[in-house]
Amino acid sequence: MTVRPLARCILPAVALLLASLPASAQTKLLRFPAISGDRIAFSYGSDIWTAPATGGQATRITAHPGVELFPRFSPDGKWIAFTGQYDGDEQVYVVPATGGEPKQLTWYPAAGPLTPRWGWDHQVYGWTNDGKRIVYRSGRDSWTTGQTKLFTVPLGGGPSEPLPMPESGAGEFSPDGKQIVYSPLYRDFRPEKRYAGGTANDLFIFDLASKTARRVISDAHSDRDPIWIGGTIYFTSDRSGTFNLYAYDVAQGSTRPVTQSRLWDVRWPSGDRATGRIVYELNGEIQLLDTRAGQSRPVAITMPDDGLWKRPSRVAAAAQLESFDLSPKGERALFVARGDVFTAPIEAGPTRNLTQSSGAHDKGAAWSPDGRRIAFLSDRTGEEELYVVDQAGGEPEQLTRNGTGMRFGPTWSPDGKQIAFSDQTGKVWVFSFEGRKLVQAGASTRGIIRDFAWSPRGGYLAWSEQAATGQSEVRIWNPGDGTTHRVTDPAWNASNPAWDPAGDYLFYLSDREYQPQISTAEFNFATIRTTGIYALALRRGVKHPFPPKSDEVALEAPVAPAAATPPAGDLVEFEGLSGRVVRVPVDADNLGMLSATKGHLLYTVSPAPMYGRAGDRPTALKIFSFKDRKVTSLVDDMMGYALSGDGAKALVRSGSGYALYDATPAGTSSRKAVATSGLMVDRVPTEEWRQIFHEVWRRYRDFFYVENMHGFDWAAIGKRYEALLPWVAHRSDLNYVIQEMISELTVQHAYVEGGDFTIPARTPVALPGARWALDPASGRYRITKIYGGHNEESTYRSPLTEIGVNVAVGDYLLAVDGVALRADEDPYRLLRGKA
């Protein structure tokens, strides 16, 4: 798409020339462009490249596993400054414009790596007018991520100096160098198109002589990316609904639009004062605007990229493990990791990847009761459907069709004839192998149902759902007549049903204890340790599970008539069921993950949740014995468990490792480590990237808080951004495309982050608790401020005294770790690796 400046359209001859170019001639997702004379610099696939301003083949300037961004030409065009990750964290580098060895200029430890919405520390913005210093943004003086300042660092190396504005995002010097146009705020990477809140960017002009600032461009929407050419400040704003270029006449104080793109945003403009040209991103391509002629054109660039980040490879998947389960008797473990389904041996044998689907997200795997098959969910058709696959491997069989949303938690009935699962709308579905039927068993209007459980013989299905009162209640569905019954008291929150293997009781968790913790700051209460375990007697004749203990005379029991044969299958007498409830003699606490086995209950005890730090104790797996009514700790520090179908074994996650235990009070000593090193995936990045994109799109379709998607055509938006996928060359490109797509919804707190990034190890840097500045008169460094609770007259003594940091305000810092400081030396360089 071409952005048409209001002054005039592209010349017909130029348009015909561009139309004649082959489609493959233009590579997209070229980002953060800069221009100097007849060369354009930009970032692509995490590296810096240059290309002719007339278009053509690009030349690689950097090649490094880390990310290199924000290239900016020096005024004479001989150098390119950029932000790079050569030593793990983000620092300012400079490299000859024709290529060569990058030189590191900044050494203060960068904050990060930051999530994408906070951008990058040490972001390069440009140069001083004389070309002697690089301008960059840093958060080194801030206690919060969003507050930053502009600094300059000498081209030849040396300490950085802050510009006088107390807070700043993007900024650029005026042509005479006496003023700076800047935005006090930094929100450049926030995925919030059309944001018009109180922290939207505005532009100010700061006078370096008087140290005063005046607002020059103010709109409810964002005004950002200033470029000062002659008497005009060019900037971008989304005041029209999409980001476009505008021009502000400094003398007249008037603003006029320059471009009028209605579909794609104008992104990351940068200018060349000598030629009066501006380059910017649009639809992943670079556009060049001649401000003097009022003419804009796309620059067709081809990338001779080696496709390093797109190469298929075999990678370990244990770090992306989603869920785990056990075979019915605990001989093998079942894992879902990096979108594939695996089985792994407990002690000996091969690990098997059962699905091998780089282009699909397979999840929610569950082993069938007879051990022959594994059920799982997959989006390999474009929507999530239910599948089964032989436990030894083979082609998966699709069981459901025409799914239109997210699905969760396949759970087999004990006879293996049915599978229950839920979806994002709150519905519970049951697939029956007999007749291949899919039946809706229930529905909640207040959230997803995730804790459904089959009765011992598959005659009933229980789950919990939130009622209109806000309390959760346990329900039982009868497949025989399709009825659903609430079986717990609506006055109490109830969840996590677990059936007694003998079919006599239904256990569940319920919040019925009030043990408030009192705040020391104000007289408020925090309710913790509220949950107990309760048991429902499923029939009137069922004995009390915990009768009172009493020493009595032993008498011979009279001969009783033979008991009638119990009915086949399960039997629940619903009349009066909610009143046949007893408390399991377990102390109330932060209980969860309840399971019932023959003679035992397993559950977790967690710390009270804290805000900003870990709890006061780890989560423990406990086991309650019915015989002696005692609680034993099976694992004292764990992060989840899975029970084998026969209830004899428990697979427990502790930290990043897994171990198998006997599910008995004496099971602690039975621990067997289960290796996950065999979980390997044959990764095809382009397939994974496409799947990730579509899953994100579907998640917003299915979970956005209003069905009308803020009035936007979400299907059309998805197709528009899907068209950029063929040009994704690095995971950062994919995150950018997804972030831009989500931003179209105009909603806050919708972020994208993570993925496969190769970031070198971050070198630690000692921070001595003092500030220093170069004294021009002596050419030496003088301590200007002391931190750490000492007054400015005191001597600062820190753990770093052995490297020469033992000074008071006003003292000269002569050496660090025995290395004498020079005027062109940054002391932080000598502190690297000293933390």
mmCIF file of N, CA and C in Angstrom, residues 313-418:
data_model
loop_
_atom_site.group_PDB
_atom_site.id
_atom_site.type_symbol
_atom_site.label_atom_id
_atom_site.label_comp_id
_atom_site.label_asym_id
_atom_site.label_seq_id
_atom_site.Cartn_x
_atom_site.Cartn_y
_atom_site.Cartn_z
ATOM 1 N N SER A 313 15.068 -27.682 13.112
ATOM 2 C CA SER A 313 16.057 -28.253 14.021
ATOM 3 C C SER A 313 15.357 -29.130 15.047
ATOM 4 N N ARG A 314 16.117 -29.981 15.670
ATOM 5 C CA ARG A 314 15.597 -30.787 16.780
ATOM 6 C C ARG A 314 15.960 -30.080 18.079
ATOM 7 N N VAL A 315 14.950 -29.770 18.889
ATOM 8 C CA VAL A 315 15.177 -28.991 20.101
ATOM 9 C C VAL A 315 14.559 -29.695 21.291
ATOM 10 N N ALA A 316 15.133 -29.466 22.455
ATOM 11 C CA ALA A 316 14.585 -30.003 23.697
ATOM 12 C C ALA A 316 13.307 -29.262 24.050
ATOM 13 N N ALA A 317 12.306 -30.008 24.531
ATOM 14 C CA ALA A 317 10.990 -29.422 24.802
ATOM 15 C C ALA A 317 10.636 -29.410 26.279
ATOM 16 N N ALA A 318 11.509 -29.940 27.140
ATOM 17 C CA ALA A 318 11.153 -30.058 28.556
ATOM 18 C C ALA A 318 10.892 -28.705 29.203
ATOM 19 N N ALA A 319 11.543 -27.656 28.713
ATOM 20 C CA ALA A 319 11.344 -26.328 29.306
ATOM 21 C C ALA A 319 9.993 -25.737 28.936
ATOM 22 N N GLN A 320 9.304 -26.303 27.952
ATOM 23 C CA GLN A 320 7.971 -25.829 27.563
ATOM 24 C C GLN A 320 6.908 -26.884 27.878
ATOM 25 N N LEU A 321 7.049 -27.558 29.006
ATOM 26 C CA LEU A 321 6.124 -28.628 29.367
ATOM 27 C C LEU A 321 4.821 -28.039 29.899
ATOM 28 N N GLU A 322 3.696 -28.445 29.309
ATOM 29 C CA GLU A 322 2.385 -27.892 29.646
ATOM 30 C C GLU A 322 1.620 -28.722 30.668
ATOM 31 N N SER A 323 1.612 -30.052 30.504
ATOM 32 C CA SER A 323 0.817 -30.898 31.393
ATOM 33 C C SER A 323 1.442 -32.277 31.444
ATOM 34 N N PHE A 324 1.005 -33.072 32.431
ATOM 35 C CA PHE A 324 1.542 -34.417 32.562
ATOM 36 C C PHE A 324 0.485 -35.336 33.176
ATOM 37 N N ASP A 325 0.654 -36.617 32.920
ATOM 38 C CA ASP A 325 -0.288 -37.628 33.386
ATOM 39 C C ASP A 325 0.476 -38.935 33.522
ATOM 40 N N LEU A 326 -0.229 -39.996 33.927
ATOM 41 C CA LEU A 326 0.369 -41.312 34.077
ATOM 42 C C LEU A 326 -0.455 -42.342 33.329
ATOM 43 N N SER A 327 0.214 -43.433 32.942
ATOM 44 C CA SER A 327 -0.524 -44.578 32.408
ATOM 45 C C SER A 327 -1.362 -45.180 33.537
ATOM 46 N N PRO A 328 -2.346 -46.010 33.200
ATOM 47 C CA PRO A 328 -3.276 -46.495 34.233
ATOM 48 C C PRO A 328 -2.598 -47.158 35.432
ATOM 49 N N LYS A 329 -1.469 -47.814 35.226
ATOM 50 C CA LYS A 329 -0.781 -48.475 36.340
ATOM 51 C C LYS A 329 0.573 -47.832 36.648
ATOM 52 N N GLY A 330 0.835 -46.687 36.030
ATOM 53 C CA GLY A 330 2.033 -45.937 36.368
ATOM 54 C C GLY A 330 3.322 -46.431 35.755
ATOM 55 N N GLU A 331 3.246 -47.202 34.634
ATOM 56 C CA GLU A 331 4.486 -47.690 34.026
ATOM 57 C C GLU A 331 5.198 -46.619 33.210
ATOM 58 N N ARG A 332 4.420 -45.696 32.617
ATOM 59 C CA ARG A 332 4.993 -44.628 31.796
ATOM 60 C C ARG A 332 4.311 -43.305 32.145
ATOM 61 N N ALA A 333 5.047 -42.241 31.880
ATOM 62 C CA ALA A 333 4.518 -40.901 32.093
ATOM 63 C C ALA A 333 4.055 -40.324 30.763
ATOM 64 N N LEU A 334 3.060 -39.473 30.839
ATOM 65 C CA LEU A 334 2.497 -38.821 29.658
ATOM 66 C C LEU A 334 2.752 -37.320 29.789
ATOM 67 N N PHE A 335 3.427 -36.741 28.796
ATOM 68 C CA PHE A 335 3.764 -35.326 28.837
ATOM 69 C C PHE A 335 3.235 -34.620 27.593
ATOM 70 N N VAL A 336 2.851 -33.360 27.770
ATOM 71 C CA VAL A 336 2.606 -32.463 26.643
ATOM 72 C C VAL A 336 3.630 -31.352 26.746
ATOM 73 N N ALA A 337 4.441 -31.204 25.719
ATOM 74 C CA ALA A 337 5.507 -30.205 25.744
ATOM 75 C C ALA A 337 5.689 -29.622 24.358
ATOM 76 N N ARG A 338 5.788 -28.316 24.290
ATOM 77 C CA ARG A 338 5.985 -27.573 23.042
ATOM 78 C C ARG A 338 5.000 -28.008 21.958
ATOM 79 N N GLY A 339 3.772 -28.301 22.380
ATOM 80 C CA GLY A 339 2.722 -28.611 21.436
ATOM 81 C C GLY A 339 2.713 -30.030 20.921
ATOM 82 N N ASP A 340 3.527 -30.926 21.474
ATOM 83 C CA ASP A 340 3.516 -32.330 21.083
ATOM 84 C C ASP A 340 3.170 -33.197 22.290
ATOM 85 N N VAL A 341 2.689 -34.425 22.025
ATOM 86 C CA VAL A 341 2.331 -35.383 23.064
ATOM 87 C C VAL A 341 3.394 -36.467 23.122
ATOM 88 N N PHE A 342 3.905 -36.714 24.318
ATOM 89 C CA PHE A 342 4.973 -37.694 24.527
ATOM 90 C C PHE A 342 4.559 -38.711 25.588
ATOM 91 N N THR A 343 5.121 -39.910 25.486
ATOM 92 C CA THR A 343 5.154 -40.807 26.637
ATOM 93 C C THR A 343 6.622 -41.078 26.942
ATOM 94 N N ALA A 344 6.917 -41.196 28.236
ATOM 95 C CA ALA A 344 8.295 -41.402 28.675
ATOM 96 C C ALA A 344 8.329 -42.517 29.705
ATOM 97 N N PRO A 345 9.391 -43.288 29.724
ATOM 98 C CA PRO A 345 9.478 -44.386 30.697
ATOM 99 C C PRO A 345 9.754 -43.854 32.096
ATOM 100 N N ILE A 346 9.330 -44.608 33.084
ATOM 101 C CA ILE A 346 9.668 -44.252 34.452
ATOM 102 C C ILE A 346 11.143 -44.541 34.723
ATOM 103 N N GLU A 347 11.646 -45.687 34.220
ATOM 104 C CA GLU A 347 13.048 -46.021 34.457
ATOM 105 C C GLU A 347 13.795 -46.339 33.170
ATOM 106 N N ALA A 348 13.285 -47.244 32.352
ATOM 107 C CA ALA A 348 14.039 -47.691 31.186
ATOM 108 C C ALA A 348 13.143 -47.720 29.955
ATOM 109 N N GLY A 349 13.739 -47.422 28.806
ATOM 110 C CA GLY A 349 12.999 -47.479 27.554
ATOM 111 C C GLY A 349 13.018 -46.160 26.816
ATOM 112 N N PRO A 350 12.460 -46.143 25.617
ATOM 113 C CA PRO A 350 12.508 -44.930 24.793
ATOM 114 C C PRO A 350 11.395 -43.946 25.147
ATOM 115 N N THR A 351 11.666 -42.679 24.888
ATOM 116 C CA THR A 351 10.635 -41.645 24.922
ATOM 117 C C THR A 351 10.021 -41.557 23.538
ATOM 118 N N ARG A 352 8.691 -41.497 23.460
ATOM 119 C CA ARG A 352 8.011 -41.491 22.170
ATOM 120 C C ARG A 352 7.264 -40.183 21.967
ATOM 121 N N ASN A 353 7.533 -39.532 20.856
ATOM 122 C CA ASN A 353 6.746 -38.375 20.435
ATOM 123 C C ASN A 353 5.602 -38.910 19.590
ATOM 124 N N LEU A 354 4.379 -38.841 20.105
ATOM 125 C CA LEU A 354 3.235 -39.480 19.449
ATOM 126 C C LEU A 354 2.597 -38.620 18.381
ATOM 127 N N THR A 355 2.828 -37.320 18.384
ATOM 128 C CA THR A 355 2.093 -36.457 17.453
ATOM 129 C C THR A 355 3.005 -35.739 16.455
ATOM 130 N N GLN A 356 4.201 -35.330 16.835
ATOM 131 C CA GLN A 356 5.175 -34.731 15.911
ATOM 132 C C GLN A 356 4.521 -33.718 14.977
ATOM 133 N N SER A 357 3.964 -32.689 15.560
ATOM 134 C CA SER A 357 3.191 -31.717 14.776
ATOM 135 C C SER A 357 3.714 -30.314 15.036
ATOM 136 N N SER A 358 4.755 -29.920 14.322
ATOM 137 C CA SER A 358 5.345 -28.601 14.526
ATOM 138 C C SER A 358 4.357 -27.489 14.200
ATOM 139 N N GLY A 359 3.417 -27.771 13.322
ATOM 140 C CA GLY A 359 2.466 -26.745 12.923
ATOM 141 C C GLY A 359 1.149 -26.782 13.667
ATOM 142 N N ALA A 360 1.075 -27.542 14.778
ATOM 143 C CA ALA A 360 -0.170 -27.630 15.539
ATOM 144 C C ALA A 360 0.154 -27.597 17.022
ATOM 145 N N HIS A 361 -0.823 -27.182 17.799
ATOM 146 C CA HIS A 361 -0.708 -27.184 19.255
ATOM 147 C C HIS A 361 -1.537 -28.342 19.786
ATOM 148 N N ASP A 362 -0.864 -29.419 20.147
ATOM 149 C CA ASP A 362 -1.521 -30.563 20.766
ATOM 150 C C ASP A 362 -1.446 -30.377 22.272
ATOM 151 N N LYS A 363 -2.552 -30.637 22.967
ATOM 152 C CA LYS A 363 -2.577 -30.342 24.404
ATOM 153 C C LYS A 363 -3.585 -31.239 25.109
ATOM 154 N N GLY A 364 -3.593 -31.159 26.440
ATOM 155 C CA GLY A 364 -4.605 -31.825 27.253
ATOM 156 C C GLY A 364 -4.637 -33.325 27.121
ATOM 157 N N ALA A 365 -3.480 -33.973 27.023
ATOM 158 C CA ALA A 365 -3.453 -35.419 26.792
ATOM 159 C C ALA A 365 -3.893 -36.192 28.034
ATOM 160 N N ALA A 366 -4.633 -37.300 27.801
ATOM 161 C CA ALA A 366 -5.113 -38.153 28.890
ATOM 162 C C ALA A 366 -5.092 -39.608 28.426
ATOM 163 N N TRP A 367 -4.610 -40.494 29.293
ATOM 164 C CA TRP A 367 -4.476 -41.918 28.973
ATOM 165 C C TRP A 367 -5.805 -42.631 29.200
ATOM 166 N N SER A 368 -6.157 -43.517 28.293
ATOM 167 C CA SER A 368 -7.405 -44.270 28.436
ATOM 168 C C SER A 368 -7.279 -45.279 29.566
ATOM 169 N N PRO A 369 -8.402 -45.674 30.170
ATOM 170 C CA PRO A 369 -8.346 -46.614 31.305
ATOM 171 C C PRO A 369 -7.729 -47.963 30.957
ATOM 172 N N ASP A 370 -7.893 -48.419 29.710
ATOM 173 C CA ASP A 370 -7.310 -49.715 29.350
ATOM 174 C C ASP A 370 -5.861 -49.590 28.894
ATOM 175 N N GLY A 371 -5.325 -48.364 28.862
ATOM 176 C CA GLY A 371 -3.928 -48.145 28.523
ATOM 177 C C GLY A 371 -3.608 -48.178 27.052
ATOM 178 N N ARG A 372 -4.612 -48.370 26.176
ATOM 179 C CA ARG A 372 -4.341 -48.550 24.758
ATOM 180 C C ARG A 372 -4.240 -47.236 23.975
ATOM 181 N N ARG A 373 -5.000 -46.242 24.403
ATOM 182 C CA ARG A 373 -5.075 -45.012 23.612
ATOM 183 C C ARG A 373 -4.850 -43.781 24.487
ATOM 184 N N ILE A 374 -4.548 -42.697 23.804
ATOM 185 C CA ILE A 374 -4.366 -41.411 24.472
ATOM 186 C C ILE A 374 -5.235 -40.389 23.754
ATOM 187 N N ALA A 375 -6.057 -39.701 24.517
ATOM 188 C CA ALA A 375 -6.886 -38.632 23.965
ATOM 189 C C ALA A 375 -6.153 -37.309 24.125
ATOM 190 N N PHE A 376 -6.356 -36.413 23.163
ATOM 191 C CA PHE A 376 -5.755 -35.088 23.256
ATOM 192 C C PHE A 376 -6.534 -34.123 22.376
ATOM 193 N N LEU A 377 -6.297 -32.855 22.572
ATOM 194 C CA LEU A 377 -6.890 -31.797 21.756
ATOM 195 C C LEU A 377 -5.824 -31.237 20.827
ATOM 196 N N SER A 378 -6.234 -30.821 19.628
ATOM 197 C CA SER A 378 -5.282 -30.269 18.672
ATOM 198 C C SER A 378 -5.992 -29.288 17.747
ATOM 199 N N ASP A 379 -5.246 -28.275 17.316
ATOM 200 C CA ASP A 379 -5.804 -27.296 16.371
ATOM 201 C C ASP A 379 -5.267 -27.508 14.960
ATOM 202 N N ARG A 380 -4.893 -28.729 14.636
ATOM 203 C CA ARG A 380 -4.299 -28.996 13.321
ATOM 204 C C ARG A 380 -5.263 -28.734 12.179
ATOM 205 N N THR A 381 -6.574 -28.660 12.436
ATOM 206 C CA THR A 381 -7.533 -28.317 11.381
ATOM 207 C C THR A 381 -7.802 -26.812 11.315
ATOM 208 N N GLY A 382 -7.220 -26.069 12.235
ATOM 209 C CA GLY A 382 -7.524 -24.645 12.334
ATOM 210 C C GLY A 382 -8.407 -24.312 13.520
ATOM 211 N N GLU A 383 -9.082 -25.311 14.060
ATOM 212 C CA GLU A 383 -9.867 -25.186 15.281
ATOM 213 C C GLU A 383 -9.528 -26.369 16.179
ATOM 214 N N GLU A 384 -9.800 -26.248 17.466
ATOM 215 C CA GLU A 384 -9.449 -27.310 18.387
ATOM 216 C C GLU A 384 -10.467 -28.442 18.332
ATOM 217 N N GLU A 385 -9.978 -29.644 18.075
ATOM 218 C CA GLU A 385 -10.806 -30.834 17.998
ATOM 219 C C GLU A 385 -10.227 -31.922 18.899
ATOM 220 N N LEU A 386 -11.046 -32.924 19.165
ATOM 221 C CA LEU A 386 -10.660 -34.045 20.013
ATOM 222 C C LEU A 386 -10.100 -35.175 19.156
ATOM 223 N N TYR A 387 -8.969 -35.745 19.577
ATOM 224 C CA TYR A 387 -8.299 -36.824 18.855
ATOM 225 C C TYR A 387 -7.954 -37.938 19.829
ATOM 226 N N VAL A 388 -7.725 -39.140 19.275
ATOM 227 C CA VAL A 388 -7.105 -40.231 20.017
ATOM 228 C C VAL A 388 -5.972 -40.783 19.169
ATOM 229 N N VAL A 389 -4.949 -41.293 19.853
ATOM 230 C CA VAL A 389 -3.817 -41.901 19.161
ATOM 231 C C VAL A 389 -3.389 -43.126 19.952
ATOM 232 N N ASP A 390 -2.903 -44.147 19.260
ATOM 233 C CA ASP A 390 -2.416 -45.354 19.921
ATOM 234 C C ASP A 390 -1.251 -44.995 20.835
ATOM 235 N N GLN A 391 -1.193 -45.571 22.018
ATOM 236 C CA GLN A 391 -0.153 -45.234 22.979
ATOM 237 C C GLN A 391 1.247 -45.598 22.479
ATOM 238 N N ALA A 392 1.331 -46.490 21.487
ATOM 239 C CA ALA A 392 2.626 -46.855 20.918
ATOM 240 C C ALA A 392 2.992 -46.001 19.712
ATOM 241 N N GLY A 393 2.063 -45.143 19.272
ATOM 242 C CA GLY A 393 2.320 -44.304 18.115
ATOM 243 C C GLY A 393 1.431 -44.656 16.946
ATOM 244 N N GLY A 394 1.416 -43.815 15.945
ATOM 245 C CA GLY A 394 0.580 -44.027 14.770
ATOM 246 C C GLY A 394 -0.148 -42.762 14.391
ATOM 247 N N GLU A 395 -1.031 -42.865 13.419
ATOM 248 C CA GLU A 395 -1.777 -41.707 12.934
ATOM 249 C C GLU A 395 -2.933 -41.403 13.881
ATOM 250 N N PRO A 396 -3.019 -40.167 14.401
ATOM 251 C CA PRO A 396 -4.132 -39.821 15.281
ATOM 252 C C PRO A 396 -5.467 -39.888 14.553
ATOM 253 N N GLU A 397 -6.510 -40.231 15.296
ATOM 254 C CA GLU A 397 -7.869 -40.287 14.762
ATOM 255 C C GLU A 397 -8.659 -39.093 15.287
ATOM 256 N N GLN A 398 -9.254 -38.324 14.389
ATOM 257 C CA GLN A 398 -10.057 -37.164 14.787
ATOM 258 C C GLN A 398 -11.457 -37.624 15.174
ATOM 259 N N LEU A 399 -11.911 -37.233 16.363
ATOM 260 C CA LEU A 399 -13.207 -37.663 16.875
ATOM 261 C C LEU A 399 -14.294 -36.611 16.698
ATOM 262 N N THR A 400 -13.965 -35.347 16.828
ATOM 263 C CA THR A 400 -14.969 -34.288 16.698
ATOM 264 C C THR A 400 -14.639 -33.426 15.490
ATOM 265 N N ARG A 401 -15.654 -32.686 15.022
ATOM 266 C CA ARG A 401 -15.471 -31.821 13.858
ATOM 267 C C ARG A 401 -16.263 -30.536 14.045
ATOM 268 N N ASN A 402 -15.826 -29.530 13.300
ATOM 269 C CA ASN A 402 -16.531 -28.243 13.289
ATOM 270 C C ASN A 402 -16.487 -27.535 14.639
ATOM 271 N N GLY A 403 -15.365 -27.708 15.363
ATOM 272 C CA GLY A 403 -15.189 -26.942 16.587
ATOM 273 C C GLY A 403 -15.018 -25.463 16.281
ATOM 274 N N THR A 404 -15.466 -24.617 17.177
ATOM 275 C CA THR A 404 -15.372 -23.176 16.937
ATOM 276 C C THR A 404 -14.834 -22.438 18.153
ATOM 277 N N GLY A 405 -14.046 -23.094 18.973
ATOM 278 C CA GLY A 405 -13.523 -22.411 20.146
ATOM 279 C C GLY A 405 -12.459 -23.217 20.844
ATOM 280 N N MET A 406 -12.002 -22.682 21.974
ATOM 281 C CA MET A 406 -10.997 -23.354 22.781
ATOM 282 C C MET A 406 -11.645 -24.481 23.588
ATOM 283 N N ARG A 407 -10.931 -25.594 23.711
ATOM 284 C CA ARG A 407 -11.428 -26.740 24.455
ATOM 285 C C ARG A 407 -10.400 -27.171 25.493
ATOM 286 N N PHE A 408 -10.885 -27.855 26.550
ATOM 287 C CA PHE A 408 -10.026 -28.121 27.691
ATOM 288 C C PHE A 408 -10.292 -29.508 28.276
ATOM 289 N N GLY A 409 -9.218 -30.117 28.791
ATOM 290 C CA GLY A 409 -9.274 -31.228 29.727
ATOM 291 C C GLY A 409 -9.983 -32.482 29.337
ATOM 292 N N PRO A 410 -9.642 -33.182 28.254
ATOM 293 C CA PRO A 410 -10.295 -34.460 27.982
ATOM 294 C C PRO A 410 -10.153 -35.408 29.173
ATOM 295 N N THR A 411 -11.274 -36.025 29.575
ATOM 296 C CA THR A 411 -11.290 -36.932 30.729
ATOM 297 C C THR A 411 -12.069 -38.186 30.352
ATOM 298 N N TRP A 412 -11.409 -39.342 30.404
ATOM 299 C CA TRP A 412 -12.036 -40.605 30.031
ATOM 300 C C TRP A 412 -12.993 -41.071 31.117
ATOM 301 N N SER A 413 -14.097 -41.696 30.692
ATOM 302 C CA SER A 413 -14.944 -42.425 31.643
ATOM 303 C C SER A 413 -14.213 -43.711 32.012
ATOM 304 N N PRO A 414 -14.464 -44.266 33.196
ATOM 305 C CA PRO A 414 -13.722 -45.459 33.634
ATOM 306 C C PRO A 414 -13.844 -46.656 32.701
ATOM 307 N N ASP A 415 -14.965 -46.757 31.964
ATOM 308 C CA ASP A 415 -15.106 -47.877 31.039
ATOM 309 C C ASP A 415 -14.502 -47.584 29.668
ATOM 310 N N GLY A 416 -13.949 -46.390 29.491
ATOM 311 C CA GLY A 416 -13.308 -46.038 28.231
ATOM 312 C C GLY A 416 -14.256 -45.790 27.087
ATOM 313 N N LYS A 417 -15.551 -45.688 27.362
ATOM 314 C CA LYS A 417 -16.527 -45.514 26.296
ATOM 315 C C LYS A 417 -16.876 -44.054 26.015
ATOM 316 N N GLN A 418 -16.486 -43.150 26.913
ATOM 317 C CA GLN A 418 -16.846 -41.747 26.763
ATOM 318 C C GLN A 418 -15.661 -40.864 27.167
#
